[in-house]
Short mmCIF file of C-alpha atoms and ligand atoms in Angstrom, two decimals:
data_model
loop_
_atom_site.label_atom_id
_atom_site.label_comp_id
_atom_site.label_asym_id
_atom_site.label_seq_id
_atom_site.Cartn_x
_atom_site.Cartn_y
_atom_site.Cartn_z
CA MET R 1 45.19 158.09 3.64
CA GLY R 2 44.06 155.01 1.46
CA LEU R 3 46.17 153.50 -1.56
CA SER R 4 44.52 152.85 -4.99
CA THR R 5 46.35 150.79 -7.28
CA ILE R 6 45.72 151.10 -11.07
CA ILE R 7 47.44 148.76 -13.37
CA LEU R 8 47.83 149.90 -17.15
CA ALA R 9 47.29 147.03 -19.32
CA ALA R 10 45.12 148.22 -22.37
CA GLY R 11 47.97 148.51 -24.84
CA GLN R 12 48.51 146.10 -27.87
CA GLY R 13 52.10 145.23 -27.31
CA THR R 14 52.50 145.48 -31.20
CA ARG R 15 56.27 144.80 -30.82
CA MET R 16 55.40 141.12 -29.39
CA ARG R 17 54.32 140.28 -32.78
CA SER R 18 51.96 137.86 -31.19
CA ALA R 19 47.94 136.69 -31.24
CA LEU R 20 48.21 136.90 -27.47
CA PRO R 21 47.72 140.20 -25.69
CA LYS R 22 51.05 141.60 -24.23
CA VAL R 23 50.01 141.25 -20.57
CA LEU R 24 49.36 137.67 -21.22
CA GLN R 25 52.84 136.62 -22.68
CA PRO R 26 54.06 134.01 -20.05
CA LEU R 27 56.78 134.93 -17.68
CA ALA R 28 57.86 132.02 -15.38
CA GLY R 29 54.93 130.04 -16.52
CA ARG R 30 52.36 132.87 -15.48
CA PRO R 31 51.05 136.03 -17.55
CA LEU R 32 52.96 139.24 -17.24
CA LEU R 33 49.84 140.82 -15.71
CA ALA R 34 49.56 138.01 -12.77
CA HIS R 35 53.37 139.23 -11.53
CA VAL R 36 52.18 142.81 -11.39
CA LEU R 37 48.94 141.72 -9.55
CA ASP R 38 51.16 139.90 -7.00
CA CYS R 39 52.98 143.01 -6.35
CA ALA R 40 49.70 145.16 -5.92
CA ALA R 41 48.12 142.22 -3.67
CA ALA R 42 51.27 142.61 -1.44
CA LEU R 43 50.66 146.28 -0.86
CA SER R 44 48.19 147.20 1.54
CA SER R 45 45.87 148.80 -1.17
CA ASP R 46 42.10 149.40 -0.68
CA ASP R 47 41.60 148.65 -4.24
CA VAL R 48 43.23 147.56 -7.39
CA CYS R 49 42.01 148.63 -10.71
CA VAL R 50 43.21 147.00 -14.08
CA VAL R 51 42.68 149.36 -17.06
CA TYR R 52 42.14 146.73 -20.09
CA GLY R 53 41.44 147.50 -23.59
CA HIS R 54 43.36 145.34 -26.30
CA GLY R 55 42.33 141.70 -26.10
CA GLY R 56 39.59 142.79 -23.22
CA ASP R 57 37.61 139.51 -22.86
CA THR R 58 40.67 137.30 -23.14
CA VAL R 59 42.49 139.34 -20.57
CA ARG R 60 39.69 139.34 -18.15
CA SER R 61 38.62 135.89 -18.36
CA VAL R 62 42.19 134.80 -17.30
CA PHE R 63 41.96 136.70 -14.17
CA THR R 64 38.85 135.88 -12.08
CA ASP R 65 39.50 137.31 -8.70
CA ASP R 66 36.19 138.92 -7.30
CA GLY R 67 38.27 141.80 -5.65
CA LEU R 68 39.45 143.08 -8.88
CA ARG R 69 38.06 146.15 -10.56
CA TRP R 70 38.37 146.47 -14.29
CA ALA R 71 38.09 149.87 -16.50
CA LEU R 72 37.77 149.60 -20.24
CA GLN R 73 39.98 151.84 -22.33
CA ALA R 74 38.22 151.35 -25.43
CA GLU R 75 40.53 153.32 -27.60
CA GLN R 76 44.35 153.59 -26.65
CA LEU R 77 44.94 157.26 -26.46
CA GLY R 78 47.99 157.34 -24.15
CA THR R 79 49.18 156.36 -20.64
CA GLY R 80 47.25 159.67 -19.29
CA HIS R 81 43.96 158.70 -20.82
CA ALA R 82 44.33 155.17 -19.54
CA VAL R 83 44.72 156.25 -15.98
CA GLN R 84 41.81 158.48 -16.26
CA GLN R 85 39.32 155.43 -16.97
CA ALA R 86 40.24 154.17 -13.76
CA MET R 87 39.35 157.47 -11.85
CA PRO R 88 35.60 157.41 -11.63
CA ASP R 89 35.58 154.81 -9.13
CA THR R 90 38.83 155.88 -7.03
CA PRO R 91 38.22 157.46 -4.00
CA GLU R 92 38.88 161.06 -4.10
CA CYS R 93 40.79 160.96 -0.53
CA ASN R 94 43.23 158.29 -1.57
CA ARG R 95 46.59 157.90 -3.17
CA VAL R 96 46.94 156.61 -6.51
CA LEU R 97 49.75 154.11 -7.30
CA VAL R 98 50.26 153.58 -10.94
CA LEU R 99 51.95 150.48 -12.16
CA PHE R 100 52.27 149.14 -15.77
CA GLY R 101 51.24 145.67 -16.90
CA ASP R 102 54.48 145.43 -18.80
CA VAL R 103 56.97 145.90 -15.82
CA PRO R 104 56.63 142.67 -14.25
CA LEU R 105 59.65 142.29 -11.90
CA LEU R 106 58.79 145.20 -9.80
CA THR R 107 58.79 144.09 -6.08
CA ALA R 108 56.28 145.31 -3.50
CA ALA R 109 59.22 146.53 -1.43
CA THR R 110 60.04 149.29 -3.76
CA CYS R 111 56.73 150.37 -4.20
CA GLU R 112 56.30 150.60 -0.49
CA ARG R 113 59.50 152.80 -0.54
CA LEU R 114 58.16 154.96 -3.01
CA VAL R 115 54.76 155.38 -1.08
CA ASP R 116 56.35 155.72 2.26
CA GLU R 117 59.10 158.04 1.35
CA THR R 118 56.52 160.50 -0.44
CA PRO R 119 54.51 163.25 1.69
CA GLU R 120 50.98 162.28 1.23
CA SER R 121 50.32 165.46 -0.67
CA ASP R 122 53.16 165.31 -2.92
CA VAL R 123 54.02 163.37 -6.16
CA ALA R 124 56.86 161.06 -6.76
CA VAL R 125 57.85 159.12 -9.71
CA LEU R 126 60.11 155.93 -9.54
CA THR R 127 63.32 156.46 -11.62
CA VAL R 128 66.46 154.59 -12.52
CA ASP R 129 69.73 155.24 -14.11
CA MET R 130 70.41 153.18 -17.50
CA ASP R 131 73.37 153.12 -19.43
CA ASP R 132 71.44 153.10 -22.62
CA PRO R 133 68.30 155.32 -21.89
CA THR R 134 67.01 155.07 -25.59
CA GLY R 135 63.11 154.83 -26.07
CA TYR R 136 62.19 155.80 -22.32
CA GLY R 137 60.87 158.99 -20.83
CA ARG R 138 63.82 161.06 -19.50
CA ILE R 139 63.63 162.66 -15.85
CA ILE R 140 64.53 166.27 -15.79
CA ARG R 141 65.60 167.31 -12.54
CA GLN R 142 65.92 170.77 -10.95
CA GLY R 143 67.22 171.53 -7.75
CA GLY R 144 66.96 167.84 -6.59
CA SER R 145 63.19 167.47 -7.36
CA VAL R 146 61.72 166.46 -10.74
CA ASN R 147 60.80 169.16 -12.94
CA CYS R 148 59.23 167.34 -15.77
CA ILE R 149 59.35 164.07 -17.91
CA VAL R 150 60.22 164.28 -21.76
CA GLU R 151 59.59 161.30 -23.65
CA GLU R 152 62.18 160.12 -26.30
CA LYS R 153 60.25 161.13 -29.32
CA ASP R 154 59.95 164.74 -27.99
CA ALA R 155 63.47 164.87 -26.52
CA GLY R 156 66.09 167.38 -27.72
CA PRO R 157 69.93 166.56 -27.62
CA GLU R 158 70.21 167.87 -24.19
CA GLU R 159 67.51 165.82 -22.76
CA LYS R 160 68.35 162.68 -24.50
CA ALA R 161 71.93 162.69 -22.88
CA VAL R 162 70.00 162.16 -19.50
CA ARG R 163 70.45 158.71 -18.18
CA GLU R 164 68.07 158.84 -15.43
CA ILE R 165 64.78 157.52 -16.89
CA ASN R 166 60.89 157.34 -16.02
CA THR R 167 60.25 153.55 -14.90
CA GLY R 168 56.15 154.57 -15.21
CA VAL R 169 55.53 154.03 -11.63
CA MET R 170 54.10 156.90 -9.78
CA VAL R 171 52.21 157.76 -6.64
CA CYS R 172 50.05 160.82 -6.31
CA PRO R 173 46.95 161.96 -4.54
CA ALA R 174 43.72 161.00 -6.20
CA GLY R 175 41.77 164.47 -6.09
CA LYS R 176 44.89 166.41 -7.85
CA LEU R 177 45.55 163.67 -10.22
CA ARG R 178 41.97 163.88 -11.38
CA GLY R 179 42.14 167.59 -12.09
CA TRP R 180 45.33 167.29 -13.99
CA LEU R 181 44.21 164.50 -15.85
CA ALA R 182 41.42 166.63 -17.06
CA ASP R 183 43.58 169.21 -18.52
CA LEU R 184 45.97 166.68 -20.49
CA GLY R 185 46.49 167.59 -24.22
CA ASN R 186 48.08 165.29 -26.95
CA ASP R 187 50.06 168.03 -28.66
CA ASN R 188 53.32 165.88 -28.88
CA ALA R 189 55.03 163.71 -31.29
CA GLN R 190 52.79 160.70 -30.74
CA GLY R 191 49.59 162.50 -30.47
CA GLU R 192 48.88 160.61 -26.86
CA TYR R 193 47.84 161.98 -23.54
CA TYR R 194 51.09 161.28 -21.79
CA LEU R 195 50.41 160.53 -17.88
CA THR R 196 54.19 161.87 -17.91
CA ASP R 197 52.80 165.21 -18.63
CA ILE R 198 51.14 165.76 -15.10
CA VAL R 199 54.52 166.05 -13.44
CA ALA R 200 55.00 169.38 -15.04
CA MET R 201 51.60 170.40 -13.93
CA ALA R 202 51.99 169.49 -10.42
CA VAL R 203 55.32 171.46 -10.42
CA ASN R 204 52.94 174.24 -11.86
CA ASP R 205 50.71 173.97 -8.85
CA GLY R 206 53.74 174.03 -6.46
CA ILE R 207 53.80 170.63 -5.64
CA THR R 208 56.96 168.82 -5.07
CA VAL R 209 57.61 165.78 -7.51
CA HIS R 210 60.21 163.32 -5.84
CA GLY R 211 62.27 161.20 -7.99
CA VAL R 212 62.90 158.09 -6.22
CA LYS R 213 65.74 155.74 -7.69
CA ALA R 214 64.95 151.96 -7.95
CA ASP R 215 67.83 149.90 -6.73
CA SER R 216 68.36 147.70 -9.91
CA TRP R 217 67.47 148.33 -13.41
CA THR R 218 66.15 144.63 -13.91
CA GLU R 219 63.56 145.44 -11.30
CA VAL R 220 61.99 148.08 -13.38
CA MET R 221 62.61 146.70 -16.95
CA GLY R 222 59.55 147.06 -19.29
CA ILE R 223 58.72 144.27 -21.58
CA ASN R 224 57.80 145.54 -25.14
CA ASP R 225 59.35 142.58 -27.39
CA LYS R 226 60.37 138.90 -27.00
CA LYS R 227 63.92 139.92 -26.43
CA GLN R 228 62.91 141.64 -23.15
CA LEU R 229 60.79 139.22 -22.23
CA ALA R 230 63.54 136.45 -22.51
CA GLU R 231 65.66 138.91 -20.54
CA ALA R 232 62.99 139.07 -17.98
CA GLU R 233 62.85 135.69 -17.94
CA ARG R 234 66.36 134.80 -17.06
CA ALA R 235 66.37 137.72 -14.51
CA LEU R 236 63.34 136.33 -12.78
CA GLN R 237 64.58 132.72 -12.73
CA ALA R 238 67.84 134.03 -11.12
CA ARG R 239 65.93 135.59 -8.61
CA LEU R 240 63.89 132.56 -7.64
CA VAL R 241 66.86 130.38 -7.55
CA ASP R 242 68.60 132.66 -5.38
CA GLU R 243 65.59 132.65 -2.85
CA LEU R 244 65.81 128.87 -2.95
CA MET R 245 69.46 128.64 -2.17
CA MET R 246 69.01 130.85 0.53
CA HIS R 247 66.71 128.22 2.25
CA GLY R 248 69.52 125.74 1.80
CA VAL R 249 68.74 124.18 -1.84
CA SER R 250 71.61 123.03 -3.80
CA PHE R 251 71.45 123.62 -7.46
CA ALA R 252 74.21 121.86 -9.79
CA ASP R 253 74.02 125.20 -11.77
CA PRO R 254 71.82 127.99 -10.97
CA ALA R 255 71.41 129.00 -14.59
CA ARG R 256 70.33 125.57 -15.73
CA VAL R 257 66.73 125.18 -13.79
CA ASP R 258 63.63 126.50 -14.62
CA ILE R 259 60.84 127.39 -12.35
CA ARG R 260 57.40 128.16 -13.74
CA GLY R 261 54.96 128.37 -10.77
CA SER R 262 55.82 127.89 -6.99
CA LEU R 263 58.58 125.32 -5.76
CA THR R 264 58.83 124.68 -2.13
CA CYS R 265 61.69 122.75 -0.89
CA GLY R 266 62.66 120.91 2.31
CA LYS R 267 66.14 121.01 3.59
CA ASP R 268 68.82 119.19 1.69
CA VAL R 269 67.30 119.19 -1.69
CA TYR R 270 69.35 118.67 -4.76
CA ILE R 271 68.56 119.52 -8.16
CA ASP R 272 70.75 118.69 -11.12
CA VAL R 273 70.60 120.59 -14.44
CA ASN R 274 67.89 121.11 -16.69
CA ALA R 275 65.10 120.44 -14.35
CA VAL R 276 62.00 122.21 -15.09
CA PHE R 277 59.24 122.73 -12.41
CA GLU R 278 55.77 124.11 -13.41
CA GLY R 279 52.76 124.84 -11.27
CA ASP R 280 52.88 124.08 -7.64
CA VAL R 281 55.63 121.48 -6.81
CA VAL R 282 56.50 120.43 -3.15
CA LEU R 283 60.15 118.44 -2.43
CA GLY R 284 60.41 117.11 0.78
CA ASP R 285 63.70 117.12 2.95
CA GLY R 286 66.51 115.57 0.92
CA VAL R 287 64.77 114.81 -2.32
CA THR R 288 67.13 114.52 -5.28
CA VAL R 289 65.98 115.60 -8.75
CA GLU R 290 68.34 114.41 -11.41
CA SER R 291 69.14 116.00 -14.88
CA ASN R 292 66.53 116.55 -17.52
CA ASN R 293 63.24 116.29 -15.58
CA LEU R 294 59.99 117.70 -15.85
CA VAL R 295 57.88 118.00 -12.68
CA ARG R 296 54.54 119.66 -12.88
CA ASP R 297 52.17 120.22 -9.87
CA SER R 298 53.47 117.32 -7.92
CA SER R 299 54.64 116.67 -4.43
CA LEU R 300 57.56 114.37 -3.50
CA GLY R 301 58.37 112.74 -0.02
CA ALA R 302 61.56 113.18 1.81
CA GLY R 303 64.37 111.28 0.66
CA THR R 304 62.70 110.73 -3.11
CA VAL R 305 64.91 110.42 -5.80
CA VAL R 306 63.96 111.20 -9.46
CA HIS R 307 66.54 110.00 -11.66
CA SER R 308 66.96 111.44 -15.07
CA ASN R 309 64.76 112.10 -17.93
CA CYS R 310 61.24 111.60 -15.94
CA HIS R 311 58.17 113.32 -16.72
CA LEU R 312 55.97 113.72 -13.62
CA GLU R 313 52.64 115.56 -13.47
CA GLY R 314 49.80 115.79 -10.60
CA SER R 315 51.58 112.74 -8.70
CA THR R 316 52.64 112.28 -5.17
CA THR R 317 55.16 110.58 -3.54
CA GLY R 318 55.75 109.18 -0.03
CA LYS R 319 59.17 108.96 1.62
CA ASN R 320 62.24 107.33 -0.24
CA CYS R 321 60.63 106.47 -3.55
CA GLU R 322 62.79 106.07 -6.69
CA ILE R 323 61.64 106.97 -9.90
CA GLY R 324 63.23 106.61 -13.42
CA PRO R 325 65.30 107.11 -15.29
CA PHE R 326 62.91 107.67 -18.24
CA ALA R 327 59.76 107.09 -16.10
CA ARG R 328 56.31 108.79 -16.57
CA LEU R 329 53.77 109.64 -13.51
CA ARG R 330 50.68 111.07 -14.98
CA PRO R 331 47.80 112.79 -12.87
CA GLY R 332 46.59 110.75 -9.91
CA ALA R 333 49.54 108.74 -9.59
CA GLU R 334 49.87 108.32 -5.66
CA LEU R 335 52.85 106.19 -4.55
CA ALA R 336 53.26 105.75 -0.84
CA ASP R 337 56.69 105.03 1.02
CA ASP R 338 59.55 103.06 -0.51
CA VAL R 339 57.97 102.59 -3.99
CA LYS R 340 60.18 102.02 -6.99
CA ILE R 341 59.14 103.20 -10.34
CA GLY R 342 61.73 102.05 -13.13
CA ASN R 343 62.56 102.98 -16.67
CA PHE R 344 59.73 103.08 -19.24
CA VAL R 345 56.94 102.66 -16.92
CA GLU R 346 53.98 104.75 -16.80
CA VAL R 347 51.58 105.02 -13.95
CA LYS R 348 48.10 106.83 -14.19
CA LYS R 349 45.41 107.48 -11.68
CA SER R 350 46.67 104.50 -9.46
CA THR R 351 47.79 104.15 -5.97
CA ILE R 352 50.93 102.31 -5.16
CA ALA R 353 51.46 100.88 -1.30
CA ASP R 354 54.41 100.92 0.64
CA GLY R 355 57.53 99.00 -0.63
CA SER R 356 55.94 97.94 -4.20
CA LYS R 357 58.19 97.81 -7.22
CA VAL R 358 57.32 98.49 -10.88
CA ASN R 359 60.85 98.61 -12.52
CA HIS R 360 60.70 97.88 -16.17
CA LEU R 361 58.54 98.74 -19.19
CA THR R 362 54.97 98.87 -17.74
CA TYR R 363 51.62 100.74 -18.04
CA ILE R 364 49.60 100.86 -14.61
CA GLY R 365 46.29 102.67 -15.13
CA ASP R 366 43.19 102.96 -13.00
CA THR R 367 44.93 100.43 -10.47
CA GLU R 368 45.32 99.67 -6.98
CA ILE R 369 48.53 97.90 -6.14
CA GLY R 370 48.90 96.75 -2.39
CA ARG R 371 52.31 96.74 -0.18
CA HIS R 372 55.24 94.77 -1.46
CA VAL R 373 54.02 93.91 -4.66
CA ASN R 374 56.42 92.86 -7.53
CA VAL R 375 55.18 93.84 -10.93
CA GLY R 376 57.32 92.22 -13.62
CA ALA R 377 58.96 93.85 -16.79
CA GLY R 378 56.50 94.54 -19.87
CA THR R 379 53.25 94.10 -17.59
CA ILE R 380 50.20 96.15 -18.90
CA THR R 381 47.04 96.90 -16.90
CA CYS R 382 44.45 96.92 -19.84
CA ASN R 383 42.26 99.63 -18.30
CA TYR R 384 40.48 100.60 -21.42
CA ASP R 385 37.82 98.61 -23.52
CA GLY R 386 37.59 101.14 -26.22
CA ALA R 387 34.45 103.01 -24.30
CA ASN R 388 35.18 102.75 -20.41
CA LYS R 389 37.83 102.63 -18.11
CA HIS R 390 38.09 99.74 -15.53
CA LYS R 391 40.08 99.09 -12.40
CA THR R 392 42.65 96.59 -11.49
CA VAL R 393 43.37 95.65 -7.70
CA ILE R 394 46.34 93.83 -7.17
CA GLY R 395 46.73 92.51 -3.30
CA ASP R 396 49.78 93.03 -1.03
CA GLY R 397 52.45 90.61 -1.56
CA ALA R 398 51.40 89.65 -5.12
CA PHE R 399 53.89 88.56 -7.69
CA ILE R 400 53.27 89.50 -11.27
CA GLY R 401 55.60 87.90 -13.74
CA SER R 402 56.92 89.54 -16.78
CA GLY R 403 54.83 90.35 -20.05
CA VAL R 404 51.34 89.79 -18.14
CA GLU R 405 48.23 91.70 -19.32
CA LEU R 406 45.68 92.34 -16.68
CA VAL R 407 42.39 92.80 -18.44
CA ALA R 408 40.13 95.20 -16.08
CA PRO R 409 38.01 94.88 -14.35
CA VAL R 410 40.09 92.41 -12.52
CA LYS R 411 41.28 91.28 -9.00
CA VAL R 412 44.49 89.60 -8.12
CA GLY R 413 44.57 88.39 -4.54
CA VAL R 414 47.00 88.83 -1.70
CA ASN R 415 50.07 86.79 -2.19
CA SER R 416 48.97 85.42 -5.37
CA THR R 417 51.44 84.53 -8.35
CA ILE R 418 50.74 85.07 -12.08
CA GLY R 419 53.10 83.31 -14.40
CA ALA R 420 54.87 85.11 -17.07
CA GLY R 421 53.11 85.79 -20.17
CA ALA R 422 49.74 85.78 -19.03
CA THR R 423 46.77 87.32 -20.08
CA ILE R 424 44.35 87.52 -16.97
CA THR R 425 40.74 87.89 -17.48
CA LYS R 426 39.13 86.42 -14.57
CA ASP R 427 39.98 87.36 -10.71
CA VAL R 428 42.70 85.43 -9.06
CA GLY R 429 42.25 84.34 -5.27
CA ASP R 430 44.67 85.02 -2.23
CA GLU R 431 47.66 82.73 -2.45
CA GLU R 432 46.70 81.20 -5.92
CA LEU R 433 48.96 80.83 -9.01
CA ALA R 434 47.59 81.97 -12.28
CA ILE R 435 49.30 80.67 -15.57
CA GLU R 436 47.80 81.36 -18.98
CA ARG R 437 49.87 80.24 -21.94
CA ALA R 438 49.75 77.71 -24.63
CA ARG R 439 51.78 74.62 -23.94
CA GLN R 440 55.21 74.89 -25.14
CA LYS R 441 55.96 72.43 -28.11
CA ILE R 442 59.45 70.86 -29.07
CA VAL R 443 59.99 69.72 -32.67
CA THR R 444 63.14 68.00 -33.20
CA GLY R 445 65.02 67.72 -36.24
CA TRP R 446 63.31 71.17 -37.61
CA ARG R 447 64.72 72.83 -40.78
CA ARG R 448 64.50 76.37 -41.26
CA PRO R 449 62.93 77.11 -44.91
CA GLU R 450 65.79 78.29 -47.35
CA LYS R 451 65.91 81.30 -49.70
CA LYS R 452 64.82 80.35 -53.18
CA GLY R 453 67.22 80.22 -55.91
CA SER R 454 70.65 80.39 -53.70
C1 UD1 H 501 56.20 154.74 -21.08
C2 UD1 H 501 56.41 156.08 -20.53
C3 UD1 H 501 57.80 156.42 -20.35
C4 UD1 H 501 58.56 155.29 -19.54
C5 UD1 H 501 58.21 153.90 -20.11
C6 UD1 H 501 58.75 152.92 -19.07
C7 UD1 H 501 54.50 157.52 -20.99
C8 UD1 H 501 53.87 158.56 -22.01
N1 UD1 H 501 55.63 157.07 -21.22
O1 UD1 H 501 56.38 154.58 -22.41
O2 UD1 H 501 58.10 157.70 -19.85
O3 UD1 H 501 60.01 155.75 -19.43
O4 UD1 H 501 56.73 153.79 -20.21
O5 UD1 H 501 58.65 151.58 -19.60
O6 UD1 H 501 53.77 157.25 -19.96
N2 UD1 H 501 48.61 151.66 -21.94
C9 UD1 H 501 47.64 151.55 -21.96
N3 UD1 H 501 46.68 152.35 -22.47
C10 UD1 H 501 47.41 153.32 -23.66
C11 UD1 H 501 48.89 153.30 -23.73
C12 UD1 H 501 49.55 152.45 -23.02
O7 UD1 H 501 46.90 150.88 -21.03
O8 UD1 H 501 46.66 153.87 -24.10
C13 UD1 H 501 49.79 150.77 -21.09
C14 UD1 H 501 50.51 149.78 -21.76
O9 UD1 H 501 49.57 148.48 -22.02
C15 UD1 H 501 51.52 149.54 -21.07
C16 UD1 H 501 52.02 150.73 -20.28
O10 UD1 H 501 50.74 151.55 -20.49
O11 UD1 H 501 51.49 148.50 -19.86
C17 UD1 H 501 52.95 151.65 -21.03
O12 UD1 H 501 52.62 151.85 -22.38
P1 UD1 H 501 54.01 151.90 -23.59
O13 UD1 H 501 52.99 152.28 -24.53
O14 UD1 H 501 54.58 150.56 -23.40
O15 UD1 H 501 54.70 153.25 -22.83
P2 UD1 H 501 56.25 153.54 -23.44
O16 UD1 H 501 56.34 153.88 -24.67
O17 UD1 H 501 57.10 152.18 -23.13
CA1 CA H 502 56.52 150.10 -22.16
#
């Protein structure tokens, strides 16, 4: 039997109190729904259908995967009604796995267990025991299997005392599900068509409903408000950091790091406190990231050290580079091996070849720097004329004195020297010295002006 996965994501998420639809709220830097889609993709399911409604176009525009099927639930009349919207294109002979767009930490392994442990013609619900089950549907068992699910708002005192709850994840044969959904009523406290009511219908038809327990409560937590979103964020961060530590990454404090995307690390990587990684980040063997750094969509070569308080985005480094403290690498900063970028230096869309140093208070933009170049403190590549960007090229072995302005487009030759304080507007040839500054005057016996009336 094939498997069709249906993800319910039409709800508004009123309790989020946000203009952003609930399933687009960010968890570890990605929308809630993206995590559920990852889980669905990791399963061997034939088709994945997202039931959407609230924030419709916004939600759809974020997920452009052609393989996804979308079913509109124009009015949110309940979880049963939502599943019904996905049924017309669901193959009759498949099994259906229902996932919730607001249960993002669920793993594919748990879904597989639910699907594999359940005979194909039976129904199974994923459950979990909770210390405080308030708000959830209660699992009512009889002789080991599940007899029905009672929603909190419809539950009597005895049912409310049950601590085993419905996580919302369910597997059932599509053909039978179709029939039960058609028979659903909404005569309940919320006036909704509950998906959970199909459990009693299945039992009535002589079908066994299995209650499979999840290993941990955090994996199946539903996100309804910002507090739960923050709890899920911490739980997911702990999971991501645990995986990295198992791969040999050292963290000064596993609780003080944030990974919002994918972080791939080599051997002997060390990450100090308050490092934030966003997008796709790759850290080579022996990379050290000191405290308070933001690294986004960047790749750092083996042995590179990022000192404290840097901001790196869309940049790459070769081996053994040293960056910061207080440096900024902007998109297109490409450093080769053994490059040093010091404090208060900004590099944008520039290549810097092996062994070059830009150590203090400098802006390098749209520039090509050769090998073993030394750029003095306070140097600025003037790349922008107010309308267009222009390029600066600095040859191998050049020495740029402090406080130099290189007005692009301009070329500085191999092994050339630029005297401190120069404003360079013309190309400088190989091995040449360029000085551009007013001659120094000395006035002897000079008296400073004195303050009037004193
Ligand atoms: C639901 C379950 C409850 C379970 C809990 C677990 C039902 C009736 N109740 O309650 O047993 O313990 O989840 O978290 O199923 N949705 C739609 N269309 C709708 C209504 C909901 O797509 O018309 C989607 C929501 O976007 C959400 C999911 O279904 O992703 C669950 O809806 P929600 O309203 O949060 O259900 P709960 O009250 O939490
Ligand atoms: Ca919910």
